[in-house]
mmCIF file with all atom_site columns, C-alpha atoms in Angstrom:
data_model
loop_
_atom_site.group_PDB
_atom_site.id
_atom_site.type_symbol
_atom_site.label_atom_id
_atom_site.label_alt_id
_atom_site.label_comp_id
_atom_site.label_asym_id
_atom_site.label_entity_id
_atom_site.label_seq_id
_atom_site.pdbx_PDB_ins_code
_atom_site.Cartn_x
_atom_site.Cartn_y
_atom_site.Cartn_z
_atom_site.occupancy
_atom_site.B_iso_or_equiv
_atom_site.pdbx_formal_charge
_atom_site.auth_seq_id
_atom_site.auth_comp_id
_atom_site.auth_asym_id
_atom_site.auth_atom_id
_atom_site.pdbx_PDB_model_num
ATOM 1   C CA . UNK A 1 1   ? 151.306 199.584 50.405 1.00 57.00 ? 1   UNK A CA 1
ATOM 2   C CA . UNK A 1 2   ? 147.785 199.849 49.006 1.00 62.00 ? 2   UNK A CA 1
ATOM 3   C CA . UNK A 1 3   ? 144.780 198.759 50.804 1.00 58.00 ? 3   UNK A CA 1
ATOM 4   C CA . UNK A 1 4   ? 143.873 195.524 48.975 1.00 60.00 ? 4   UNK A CA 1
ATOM 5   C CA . UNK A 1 5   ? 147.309 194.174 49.197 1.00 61.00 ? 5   UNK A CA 1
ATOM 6   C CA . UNK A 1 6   ? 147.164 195.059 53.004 1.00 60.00 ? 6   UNK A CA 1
ATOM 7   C CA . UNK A 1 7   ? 143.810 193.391 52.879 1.00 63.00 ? 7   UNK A CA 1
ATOM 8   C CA . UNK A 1 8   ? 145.335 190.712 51.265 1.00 71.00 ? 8   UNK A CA 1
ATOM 9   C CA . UNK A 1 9   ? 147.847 190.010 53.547 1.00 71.00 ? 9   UNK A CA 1
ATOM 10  C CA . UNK A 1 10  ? 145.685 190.067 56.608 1.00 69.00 ? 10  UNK A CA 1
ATOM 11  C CA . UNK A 1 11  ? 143.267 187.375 55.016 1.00 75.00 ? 11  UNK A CA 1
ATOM 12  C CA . UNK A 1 12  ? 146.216 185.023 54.250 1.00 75.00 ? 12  UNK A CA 1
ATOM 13  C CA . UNK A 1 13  ? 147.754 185.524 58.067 1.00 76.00 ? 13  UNK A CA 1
ATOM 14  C CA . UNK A 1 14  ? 144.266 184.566 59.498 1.00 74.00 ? 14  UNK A CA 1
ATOM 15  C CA . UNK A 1 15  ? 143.661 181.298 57.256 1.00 76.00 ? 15  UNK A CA 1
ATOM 16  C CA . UNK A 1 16  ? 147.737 180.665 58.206 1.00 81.00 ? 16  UNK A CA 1
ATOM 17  C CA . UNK A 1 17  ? 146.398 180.834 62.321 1.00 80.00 ? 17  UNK A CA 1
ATOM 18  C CA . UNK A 1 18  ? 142.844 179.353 61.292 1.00 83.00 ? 18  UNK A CA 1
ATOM 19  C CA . UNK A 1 19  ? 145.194 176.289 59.965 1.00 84.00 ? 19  UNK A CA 1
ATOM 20  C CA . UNK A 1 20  ? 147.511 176.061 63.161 1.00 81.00 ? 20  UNK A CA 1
ATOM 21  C CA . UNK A 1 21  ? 144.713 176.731 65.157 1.00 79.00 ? 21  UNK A CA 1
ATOM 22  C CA . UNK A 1 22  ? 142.820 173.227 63.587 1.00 81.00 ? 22  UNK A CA 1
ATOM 23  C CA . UNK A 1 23  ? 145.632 171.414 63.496 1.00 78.00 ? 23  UNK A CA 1
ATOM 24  C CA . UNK A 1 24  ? 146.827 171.900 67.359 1.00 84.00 ? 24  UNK A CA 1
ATOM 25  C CA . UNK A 1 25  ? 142.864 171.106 68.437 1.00 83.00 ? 25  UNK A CA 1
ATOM 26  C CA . UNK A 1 26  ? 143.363 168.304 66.421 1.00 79.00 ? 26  UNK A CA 1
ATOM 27  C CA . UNK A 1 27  ? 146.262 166.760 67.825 1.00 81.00 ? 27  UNK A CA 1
ATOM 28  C CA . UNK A 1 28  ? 145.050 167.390 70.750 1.00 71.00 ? 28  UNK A CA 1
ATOM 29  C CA . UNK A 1 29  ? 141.774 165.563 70.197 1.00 77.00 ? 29  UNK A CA 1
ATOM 30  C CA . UNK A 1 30  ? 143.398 163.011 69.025 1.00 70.00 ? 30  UNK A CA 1
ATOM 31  C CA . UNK A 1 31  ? 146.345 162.399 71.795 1.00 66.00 ? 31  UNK A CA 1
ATOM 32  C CA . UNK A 1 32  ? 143.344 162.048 74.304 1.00 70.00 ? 32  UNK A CA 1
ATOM 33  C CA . UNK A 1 33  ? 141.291 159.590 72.279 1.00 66.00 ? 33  UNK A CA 1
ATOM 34  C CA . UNK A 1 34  ? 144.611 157.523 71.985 1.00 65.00 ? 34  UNK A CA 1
ATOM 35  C CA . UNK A 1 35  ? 144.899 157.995 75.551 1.00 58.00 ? 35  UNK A CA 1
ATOM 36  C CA . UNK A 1 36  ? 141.422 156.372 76.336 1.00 56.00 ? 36  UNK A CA 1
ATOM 37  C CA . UNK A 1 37  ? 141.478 153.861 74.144 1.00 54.00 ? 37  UNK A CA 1
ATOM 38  C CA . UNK A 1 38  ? 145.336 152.799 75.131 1.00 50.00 ? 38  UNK A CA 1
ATOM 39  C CA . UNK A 1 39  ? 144.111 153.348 78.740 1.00 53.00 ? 39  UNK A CA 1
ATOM 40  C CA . UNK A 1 40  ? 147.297 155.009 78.916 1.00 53.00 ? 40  UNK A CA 1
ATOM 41  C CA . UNK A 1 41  ? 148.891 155.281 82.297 1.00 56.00 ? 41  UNK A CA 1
ATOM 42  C CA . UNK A 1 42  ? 146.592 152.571 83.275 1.00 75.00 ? 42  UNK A CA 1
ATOM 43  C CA . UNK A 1 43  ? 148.292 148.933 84.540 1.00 86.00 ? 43  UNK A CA 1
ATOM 44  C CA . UNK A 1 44  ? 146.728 145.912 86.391 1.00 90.00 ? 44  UNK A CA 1
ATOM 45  C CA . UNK A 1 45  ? 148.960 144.044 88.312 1.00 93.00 ? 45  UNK A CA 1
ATOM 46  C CA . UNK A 1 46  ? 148.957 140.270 87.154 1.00 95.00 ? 46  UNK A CA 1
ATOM 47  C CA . UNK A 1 47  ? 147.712 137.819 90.015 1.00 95.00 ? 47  UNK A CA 1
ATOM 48  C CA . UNK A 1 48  ? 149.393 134.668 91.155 1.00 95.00 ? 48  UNK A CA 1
ATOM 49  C CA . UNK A 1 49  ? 147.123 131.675 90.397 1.00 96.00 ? 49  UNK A CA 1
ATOM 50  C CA . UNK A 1 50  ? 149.956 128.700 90.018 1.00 93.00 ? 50  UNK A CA 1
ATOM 51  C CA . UNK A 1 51  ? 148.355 125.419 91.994 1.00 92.00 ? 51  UNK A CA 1
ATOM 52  C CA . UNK A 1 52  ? 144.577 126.872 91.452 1.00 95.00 ? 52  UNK A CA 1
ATOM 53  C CA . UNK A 1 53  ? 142.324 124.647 89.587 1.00 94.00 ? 53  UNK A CA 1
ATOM 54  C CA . UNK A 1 54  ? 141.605 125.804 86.081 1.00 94.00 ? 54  UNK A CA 1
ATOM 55  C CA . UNK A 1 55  ? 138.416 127.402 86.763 1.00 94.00 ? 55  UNK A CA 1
ATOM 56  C CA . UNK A 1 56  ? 139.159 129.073 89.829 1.00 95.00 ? 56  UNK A CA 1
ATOM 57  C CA . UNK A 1 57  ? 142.161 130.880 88.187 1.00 95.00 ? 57  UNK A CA 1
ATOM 58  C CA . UNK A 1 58  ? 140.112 131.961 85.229 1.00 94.00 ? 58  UNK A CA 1
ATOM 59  C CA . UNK A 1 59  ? 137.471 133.624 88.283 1.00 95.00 ? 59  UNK A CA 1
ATOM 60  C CA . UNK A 1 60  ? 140.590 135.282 89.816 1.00 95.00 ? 60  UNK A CA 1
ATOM 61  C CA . UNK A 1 61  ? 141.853 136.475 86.344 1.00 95.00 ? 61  UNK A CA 1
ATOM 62  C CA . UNK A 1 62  ? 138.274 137.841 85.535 1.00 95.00 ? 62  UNK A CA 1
ATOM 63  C CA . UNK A 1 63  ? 137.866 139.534 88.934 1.00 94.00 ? 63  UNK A CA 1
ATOM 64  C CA . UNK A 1 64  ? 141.339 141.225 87.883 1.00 94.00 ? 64  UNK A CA 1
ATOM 65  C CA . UNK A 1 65  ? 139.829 142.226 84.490 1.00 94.00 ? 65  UNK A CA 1
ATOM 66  C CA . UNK A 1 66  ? 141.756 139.718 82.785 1.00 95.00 ? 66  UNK A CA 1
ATOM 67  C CA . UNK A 1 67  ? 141.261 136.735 80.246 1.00 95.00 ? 67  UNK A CA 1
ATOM 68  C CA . UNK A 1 68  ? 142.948 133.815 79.904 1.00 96.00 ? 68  UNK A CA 1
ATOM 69  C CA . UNK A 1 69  ? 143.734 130.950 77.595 1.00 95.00 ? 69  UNK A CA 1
ATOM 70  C CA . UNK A 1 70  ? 144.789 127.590 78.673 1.00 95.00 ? 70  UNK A CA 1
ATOM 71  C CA . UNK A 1 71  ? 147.994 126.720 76.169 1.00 94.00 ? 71  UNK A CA 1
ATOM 72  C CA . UNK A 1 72  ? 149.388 123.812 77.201 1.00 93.00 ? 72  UNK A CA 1
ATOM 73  C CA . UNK A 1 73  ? 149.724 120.989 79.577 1.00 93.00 ? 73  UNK A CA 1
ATOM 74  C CA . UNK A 1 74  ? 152.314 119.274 81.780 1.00 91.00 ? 74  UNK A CA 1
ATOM 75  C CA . UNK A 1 75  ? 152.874 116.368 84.473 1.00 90.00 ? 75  UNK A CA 1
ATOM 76  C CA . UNK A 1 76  ? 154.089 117.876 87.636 1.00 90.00 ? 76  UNK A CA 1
ATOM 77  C CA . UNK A 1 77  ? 153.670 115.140 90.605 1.00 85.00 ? 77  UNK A CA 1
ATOM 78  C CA . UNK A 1 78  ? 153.806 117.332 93.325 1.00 87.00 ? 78  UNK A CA 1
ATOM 79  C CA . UNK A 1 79  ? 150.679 118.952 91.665 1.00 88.00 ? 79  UNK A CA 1
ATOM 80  C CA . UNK A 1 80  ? 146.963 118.180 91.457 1.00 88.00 ? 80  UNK A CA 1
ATOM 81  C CA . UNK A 1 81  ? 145.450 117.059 88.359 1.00 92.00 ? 81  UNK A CA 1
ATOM 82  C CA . UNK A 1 82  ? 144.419 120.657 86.533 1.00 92.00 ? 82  UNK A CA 1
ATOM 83  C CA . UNK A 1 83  ? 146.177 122.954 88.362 1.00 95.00 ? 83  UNK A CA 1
ATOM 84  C CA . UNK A 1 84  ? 148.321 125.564 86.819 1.00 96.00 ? 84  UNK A CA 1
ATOM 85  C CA . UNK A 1 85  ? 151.566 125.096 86.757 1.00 95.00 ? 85  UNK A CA 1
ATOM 86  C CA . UNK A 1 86  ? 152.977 128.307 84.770 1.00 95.00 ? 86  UNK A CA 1
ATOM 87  C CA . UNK A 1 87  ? 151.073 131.157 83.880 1.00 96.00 ? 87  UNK A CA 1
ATOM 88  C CA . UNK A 1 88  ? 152.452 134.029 80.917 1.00 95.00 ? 88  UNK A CA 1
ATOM 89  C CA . UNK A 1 89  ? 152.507 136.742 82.008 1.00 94.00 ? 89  UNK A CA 1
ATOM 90  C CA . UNK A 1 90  ? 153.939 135.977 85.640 1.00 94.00 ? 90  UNK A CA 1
ATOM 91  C CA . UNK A 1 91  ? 152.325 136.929 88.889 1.00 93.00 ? 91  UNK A CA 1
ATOM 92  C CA . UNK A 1 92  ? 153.041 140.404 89.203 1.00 92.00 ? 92  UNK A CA 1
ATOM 93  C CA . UNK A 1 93  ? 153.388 141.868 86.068 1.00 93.00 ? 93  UNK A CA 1
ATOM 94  C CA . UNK A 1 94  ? 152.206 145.258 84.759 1.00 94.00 ? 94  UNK A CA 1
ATOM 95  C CA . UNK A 1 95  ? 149.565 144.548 81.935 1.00 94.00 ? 95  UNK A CA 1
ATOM 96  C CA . UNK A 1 96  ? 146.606 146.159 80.178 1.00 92.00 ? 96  UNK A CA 1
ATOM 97  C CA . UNK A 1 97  ? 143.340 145.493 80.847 1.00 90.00 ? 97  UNK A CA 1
ATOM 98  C CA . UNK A 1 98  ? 141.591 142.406 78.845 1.00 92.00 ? 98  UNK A CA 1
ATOM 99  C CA . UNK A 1 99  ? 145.118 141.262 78.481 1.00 94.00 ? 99  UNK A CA 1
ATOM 100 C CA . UNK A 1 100 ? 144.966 137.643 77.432 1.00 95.00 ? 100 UNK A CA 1
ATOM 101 C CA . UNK A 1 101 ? 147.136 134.928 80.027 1.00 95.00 ? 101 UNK A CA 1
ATOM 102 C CA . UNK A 1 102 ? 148.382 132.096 78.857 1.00 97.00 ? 102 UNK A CA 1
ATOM 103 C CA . UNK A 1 103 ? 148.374 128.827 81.361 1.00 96.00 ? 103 UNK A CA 1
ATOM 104 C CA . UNK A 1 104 ? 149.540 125.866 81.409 1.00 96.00 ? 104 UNK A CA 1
ATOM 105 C CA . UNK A 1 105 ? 147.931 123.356 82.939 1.00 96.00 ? 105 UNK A CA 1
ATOM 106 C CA . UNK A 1 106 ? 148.928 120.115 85.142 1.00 95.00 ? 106 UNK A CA 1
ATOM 107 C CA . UNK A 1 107 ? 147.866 116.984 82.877 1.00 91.00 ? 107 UNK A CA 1
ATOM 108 C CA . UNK A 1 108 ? 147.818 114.697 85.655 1.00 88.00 ? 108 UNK A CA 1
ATOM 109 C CA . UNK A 1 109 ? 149.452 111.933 83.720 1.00 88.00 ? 109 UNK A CA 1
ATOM 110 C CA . UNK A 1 110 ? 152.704 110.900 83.701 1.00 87.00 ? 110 UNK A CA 1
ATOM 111 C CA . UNK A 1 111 ? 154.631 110.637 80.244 1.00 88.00 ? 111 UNK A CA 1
ATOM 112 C CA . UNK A 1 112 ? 155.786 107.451 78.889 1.00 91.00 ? 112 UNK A CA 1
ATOM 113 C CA . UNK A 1 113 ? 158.233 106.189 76.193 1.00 92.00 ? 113 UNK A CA 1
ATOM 114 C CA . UNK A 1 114 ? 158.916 103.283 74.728 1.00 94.00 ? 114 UNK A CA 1
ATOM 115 C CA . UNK A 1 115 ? 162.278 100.995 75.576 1.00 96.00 ? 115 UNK A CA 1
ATOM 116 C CA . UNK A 1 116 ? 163.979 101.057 71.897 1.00 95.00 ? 116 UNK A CA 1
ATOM 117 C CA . UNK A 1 117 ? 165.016 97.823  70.519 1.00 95.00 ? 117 UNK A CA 1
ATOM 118 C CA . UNK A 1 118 ? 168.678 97.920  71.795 1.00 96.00 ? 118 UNK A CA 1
ATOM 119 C CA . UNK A 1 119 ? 169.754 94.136  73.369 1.00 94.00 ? 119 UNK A CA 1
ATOM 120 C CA . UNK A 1 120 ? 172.080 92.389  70.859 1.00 94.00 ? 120 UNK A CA 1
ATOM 121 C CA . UNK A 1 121 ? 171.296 95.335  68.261 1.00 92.00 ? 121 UNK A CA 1
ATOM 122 C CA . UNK A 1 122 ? 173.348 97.970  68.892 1.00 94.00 ? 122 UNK A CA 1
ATOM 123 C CA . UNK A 1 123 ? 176.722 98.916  70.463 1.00 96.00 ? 123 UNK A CA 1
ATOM 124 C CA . UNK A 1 124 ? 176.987 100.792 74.075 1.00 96.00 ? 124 UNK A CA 1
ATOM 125 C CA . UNK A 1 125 ? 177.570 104.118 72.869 1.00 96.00 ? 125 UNK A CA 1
ATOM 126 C CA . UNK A 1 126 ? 174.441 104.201 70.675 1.00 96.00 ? 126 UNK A CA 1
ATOM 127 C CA . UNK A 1 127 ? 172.633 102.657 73.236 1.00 96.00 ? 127 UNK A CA 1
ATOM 128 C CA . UNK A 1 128 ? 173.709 105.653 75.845 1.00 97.00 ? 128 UNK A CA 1
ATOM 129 C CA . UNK A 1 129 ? 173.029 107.958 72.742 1.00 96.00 ? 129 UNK A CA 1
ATOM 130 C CA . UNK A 1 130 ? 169.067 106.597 72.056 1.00 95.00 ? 130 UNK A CA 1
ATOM 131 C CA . UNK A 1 131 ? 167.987 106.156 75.675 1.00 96.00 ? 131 UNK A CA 1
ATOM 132 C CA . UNK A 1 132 ? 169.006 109.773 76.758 1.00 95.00 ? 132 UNK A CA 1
ATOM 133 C CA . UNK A 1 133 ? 167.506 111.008 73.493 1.00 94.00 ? 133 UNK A CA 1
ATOM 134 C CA . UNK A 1 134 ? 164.013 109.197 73.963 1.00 92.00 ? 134 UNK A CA 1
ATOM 135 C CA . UNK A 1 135 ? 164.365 110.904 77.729 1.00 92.00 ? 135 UNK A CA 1
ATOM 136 C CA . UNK A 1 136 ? 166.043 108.148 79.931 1.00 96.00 ? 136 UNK A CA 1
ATOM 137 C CA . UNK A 1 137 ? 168.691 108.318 82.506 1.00 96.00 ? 137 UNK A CA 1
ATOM 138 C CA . UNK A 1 138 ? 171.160 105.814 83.354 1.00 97.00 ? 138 UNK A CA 1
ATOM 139 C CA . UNK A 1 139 ? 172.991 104.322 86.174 1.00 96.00 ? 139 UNK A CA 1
ATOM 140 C CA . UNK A 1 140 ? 176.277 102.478 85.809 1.00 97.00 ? 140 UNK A CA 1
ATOM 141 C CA . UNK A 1 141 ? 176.570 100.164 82.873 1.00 97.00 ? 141 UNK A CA 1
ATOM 142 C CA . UNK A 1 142 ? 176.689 96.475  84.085 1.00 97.00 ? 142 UNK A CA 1
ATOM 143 C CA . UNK A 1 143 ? 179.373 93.995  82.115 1.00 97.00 ? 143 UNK A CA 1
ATOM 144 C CA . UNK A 1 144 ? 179.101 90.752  81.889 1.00 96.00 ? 144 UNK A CA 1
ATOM 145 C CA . UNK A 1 145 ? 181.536 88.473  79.890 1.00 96.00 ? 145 UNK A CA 1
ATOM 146 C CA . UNK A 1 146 ? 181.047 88.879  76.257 1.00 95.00 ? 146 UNK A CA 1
ATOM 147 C CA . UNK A 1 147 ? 182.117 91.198  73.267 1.00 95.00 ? 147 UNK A CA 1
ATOM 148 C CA . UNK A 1 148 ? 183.257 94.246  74.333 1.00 96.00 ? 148 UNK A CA 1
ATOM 149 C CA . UNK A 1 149 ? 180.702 97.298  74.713 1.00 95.00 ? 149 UNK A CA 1
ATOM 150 C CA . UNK A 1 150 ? 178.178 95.112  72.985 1.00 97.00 ? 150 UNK A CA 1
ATOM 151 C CA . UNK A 1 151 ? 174.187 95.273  74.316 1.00 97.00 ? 151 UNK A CA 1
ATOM 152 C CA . UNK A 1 152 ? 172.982 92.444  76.087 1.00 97.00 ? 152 UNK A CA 1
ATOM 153 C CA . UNK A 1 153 ? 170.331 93.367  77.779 1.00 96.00 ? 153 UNK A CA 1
ATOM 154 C CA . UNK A 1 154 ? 168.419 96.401  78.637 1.00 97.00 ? 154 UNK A CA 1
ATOM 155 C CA . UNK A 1 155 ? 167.163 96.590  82.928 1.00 97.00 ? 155 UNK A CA 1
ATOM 156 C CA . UNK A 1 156 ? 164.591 98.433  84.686 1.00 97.00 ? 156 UNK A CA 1
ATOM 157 C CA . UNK A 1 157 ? 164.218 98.316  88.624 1.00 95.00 ? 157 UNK A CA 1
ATOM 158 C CA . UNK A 1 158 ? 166.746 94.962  88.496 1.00 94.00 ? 158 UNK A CA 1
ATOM 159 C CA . UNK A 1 159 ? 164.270 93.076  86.074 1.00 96.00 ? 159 UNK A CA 1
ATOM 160 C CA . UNK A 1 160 ? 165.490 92.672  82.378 1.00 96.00 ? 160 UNK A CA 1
ATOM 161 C CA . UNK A 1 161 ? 162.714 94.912  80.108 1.00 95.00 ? 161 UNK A CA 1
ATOM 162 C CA . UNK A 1 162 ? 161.385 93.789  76.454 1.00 95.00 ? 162 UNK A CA 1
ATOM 163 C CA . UNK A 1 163 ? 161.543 96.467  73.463 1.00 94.00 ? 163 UNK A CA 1
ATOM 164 C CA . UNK A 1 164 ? 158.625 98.611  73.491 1.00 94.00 ? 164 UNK A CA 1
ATOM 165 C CA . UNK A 1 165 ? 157.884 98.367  76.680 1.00 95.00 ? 165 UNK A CA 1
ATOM 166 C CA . UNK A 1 166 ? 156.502 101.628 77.393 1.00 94.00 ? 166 UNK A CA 1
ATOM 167 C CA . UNK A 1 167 ? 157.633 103.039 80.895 1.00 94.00 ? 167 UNK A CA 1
ATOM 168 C CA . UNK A 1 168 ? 157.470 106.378 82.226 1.00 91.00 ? 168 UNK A CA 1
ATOM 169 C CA . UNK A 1 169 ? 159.430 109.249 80.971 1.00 89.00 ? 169 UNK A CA 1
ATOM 170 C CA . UNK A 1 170 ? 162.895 109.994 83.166 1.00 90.00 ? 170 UNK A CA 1
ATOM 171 C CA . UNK A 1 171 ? 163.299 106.435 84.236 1.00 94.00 ? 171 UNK A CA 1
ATOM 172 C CA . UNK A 1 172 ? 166.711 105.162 85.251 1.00 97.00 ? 172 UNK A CA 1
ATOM 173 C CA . UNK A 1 173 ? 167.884 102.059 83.205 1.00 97.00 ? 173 UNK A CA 1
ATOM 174 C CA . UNK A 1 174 ? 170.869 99.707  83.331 1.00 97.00 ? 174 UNK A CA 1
ATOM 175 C CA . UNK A 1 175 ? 172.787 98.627  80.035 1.00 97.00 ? 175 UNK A CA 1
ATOM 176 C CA . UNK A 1 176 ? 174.054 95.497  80.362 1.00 97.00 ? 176 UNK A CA 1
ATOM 177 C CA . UNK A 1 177 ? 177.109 95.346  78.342 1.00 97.00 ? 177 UNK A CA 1
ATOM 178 C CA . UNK A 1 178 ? 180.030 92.717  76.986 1.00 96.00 ? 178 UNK A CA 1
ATOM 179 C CA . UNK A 1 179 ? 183.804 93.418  79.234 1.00 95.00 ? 179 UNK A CA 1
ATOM 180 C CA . UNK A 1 180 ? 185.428 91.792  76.038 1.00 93.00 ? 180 UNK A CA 1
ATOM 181 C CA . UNK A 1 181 ? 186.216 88.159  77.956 1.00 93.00 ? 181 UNK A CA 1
ATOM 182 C CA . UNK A 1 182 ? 185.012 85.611  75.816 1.00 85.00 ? 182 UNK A CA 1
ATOM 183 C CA . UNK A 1 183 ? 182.077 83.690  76.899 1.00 80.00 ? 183 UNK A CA 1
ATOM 184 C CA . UNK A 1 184 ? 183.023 80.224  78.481 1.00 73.00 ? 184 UNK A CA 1
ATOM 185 C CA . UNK A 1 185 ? 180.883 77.287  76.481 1.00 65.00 ? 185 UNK A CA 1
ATOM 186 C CA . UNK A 1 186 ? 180.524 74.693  78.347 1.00 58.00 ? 186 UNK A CA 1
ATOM 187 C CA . UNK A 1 187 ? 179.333 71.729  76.607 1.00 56.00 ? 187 UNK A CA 1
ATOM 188 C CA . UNK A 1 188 ? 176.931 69.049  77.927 1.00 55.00 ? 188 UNK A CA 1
ATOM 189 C CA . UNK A 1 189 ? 178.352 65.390  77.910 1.00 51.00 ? 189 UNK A CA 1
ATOM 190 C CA . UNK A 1 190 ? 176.236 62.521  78.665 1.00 53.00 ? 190 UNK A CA 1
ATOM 191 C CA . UNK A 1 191 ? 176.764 60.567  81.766 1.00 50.00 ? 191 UNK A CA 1
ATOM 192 C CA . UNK A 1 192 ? 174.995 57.496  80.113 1.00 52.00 ? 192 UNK A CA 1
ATOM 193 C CA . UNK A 1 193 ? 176.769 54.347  79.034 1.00 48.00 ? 193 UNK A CA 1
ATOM 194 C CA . UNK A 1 194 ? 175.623 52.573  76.248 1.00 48.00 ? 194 UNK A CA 1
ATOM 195 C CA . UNK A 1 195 ? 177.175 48.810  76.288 1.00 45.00 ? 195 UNK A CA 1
ATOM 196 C CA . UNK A 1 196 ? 176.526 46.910  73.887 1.00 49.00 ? 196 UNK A CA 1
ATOM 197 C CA . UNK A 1 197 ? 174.334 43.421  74.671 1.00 49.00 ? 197 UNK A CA 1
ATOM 198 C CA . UNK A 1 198 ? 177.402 41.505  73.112 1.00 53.00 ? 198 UNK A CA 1
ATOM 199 C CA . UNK A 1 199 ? 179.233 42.497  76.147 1.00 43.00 ? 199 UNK A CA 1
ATOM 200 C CA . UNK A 1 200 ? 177.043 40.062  77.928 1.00 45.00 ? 200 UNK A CA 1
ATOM 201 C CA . UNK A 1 201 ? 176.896 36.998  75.724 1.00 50.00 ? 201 UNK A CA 1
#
């Protein structure tokens, strides 16, 4: 083997180690900044702040190196007005820092709905159907004599309750409903007696 090609061959081996050399600083270089900028390795435990007002859990998420957004509200009555009444992540969780949690907040007001217009429009299987649909419950139907399983009237708390009538959400109505008797009519008849003056004469 001459001397250039040995040469030759020594210059391509040291570019070929130059190369691996470069590339394993590199990678190396670069696994570390990942590292720092993932904060690999590096977890904050979530804090419970269910029942705080809004602000104070948003000075015990900061404290924690956390942010928060508030995403939506709900009525809980055993709750103040405000407070939190979920928070996503959960209290306890592993999560990076600046990690964004989502609360949701007690509105403090209690959802309504409207009655739907049901008494003599609709049959008592729709009825059942609607009400539980718009968020109702319902006790025992109540029958009266009438068609059968037809809507007479609609109750809340005893009283009988217009369409529309807004009431809160979860409320327990009674369907009053026809047994299939017929209704008994019972006419009026006038006790008066009209005699005629010729009777007199």
């Amino acid at each position: 083997m001459t001397k250039d090609k040995k040469h030759s061959i020594g210059w391509l081996l040291l570019n070929i180690l130059i190369m691996v050399a470069v590339s394993i600083i590199l990678i190396v270089i670069t696994f570390r900044w990942m590292q720092s900028y993932t904060r690999h390795g590096q977890y904050i435990t979530v804090p419970d702040v269910s029942g705080m007002y809004e602000e104070e859990a948003g000075q015990a998420l900061a404290a924690a190196g956390l942010r928060y957004e508030v995403s939506d509200y709900k009525f809980d009555k055993s709750m103040v007005e405000g407070g939190v009444i979920e928070q996503n992540p959960k209290a306890g969780a592993y999560v990076k820092q600046e990690r964004k949690i989502y609360l949701t907040l007690n509105s403090g007001k209690e959802p309504v709905k409207a009655v739907p217009d049901l008494a003599d429009n609709s049959s008592l299987r729709a009825a059942e159907s609607q009400l539980r649909a718009a968020g109702f419950k319902l006790s025992p139907t109540v029958y009266v004599d009438g068609d059968l399983d037809w809507v007479y009237e609609i109750r809340y708390k005893g009283a009988v309750i217009e369409a529309g009538t807004e009431i809160p959400e979860g409320s327990v109505l009674t369907i009053v409903a026809g047994n299939g008797n017929p209704v008994e009519i019972i006419e009026e008849v006038d006790s008066t007696t009209i005699v005629d003056s010729d009777f007199f004469e």
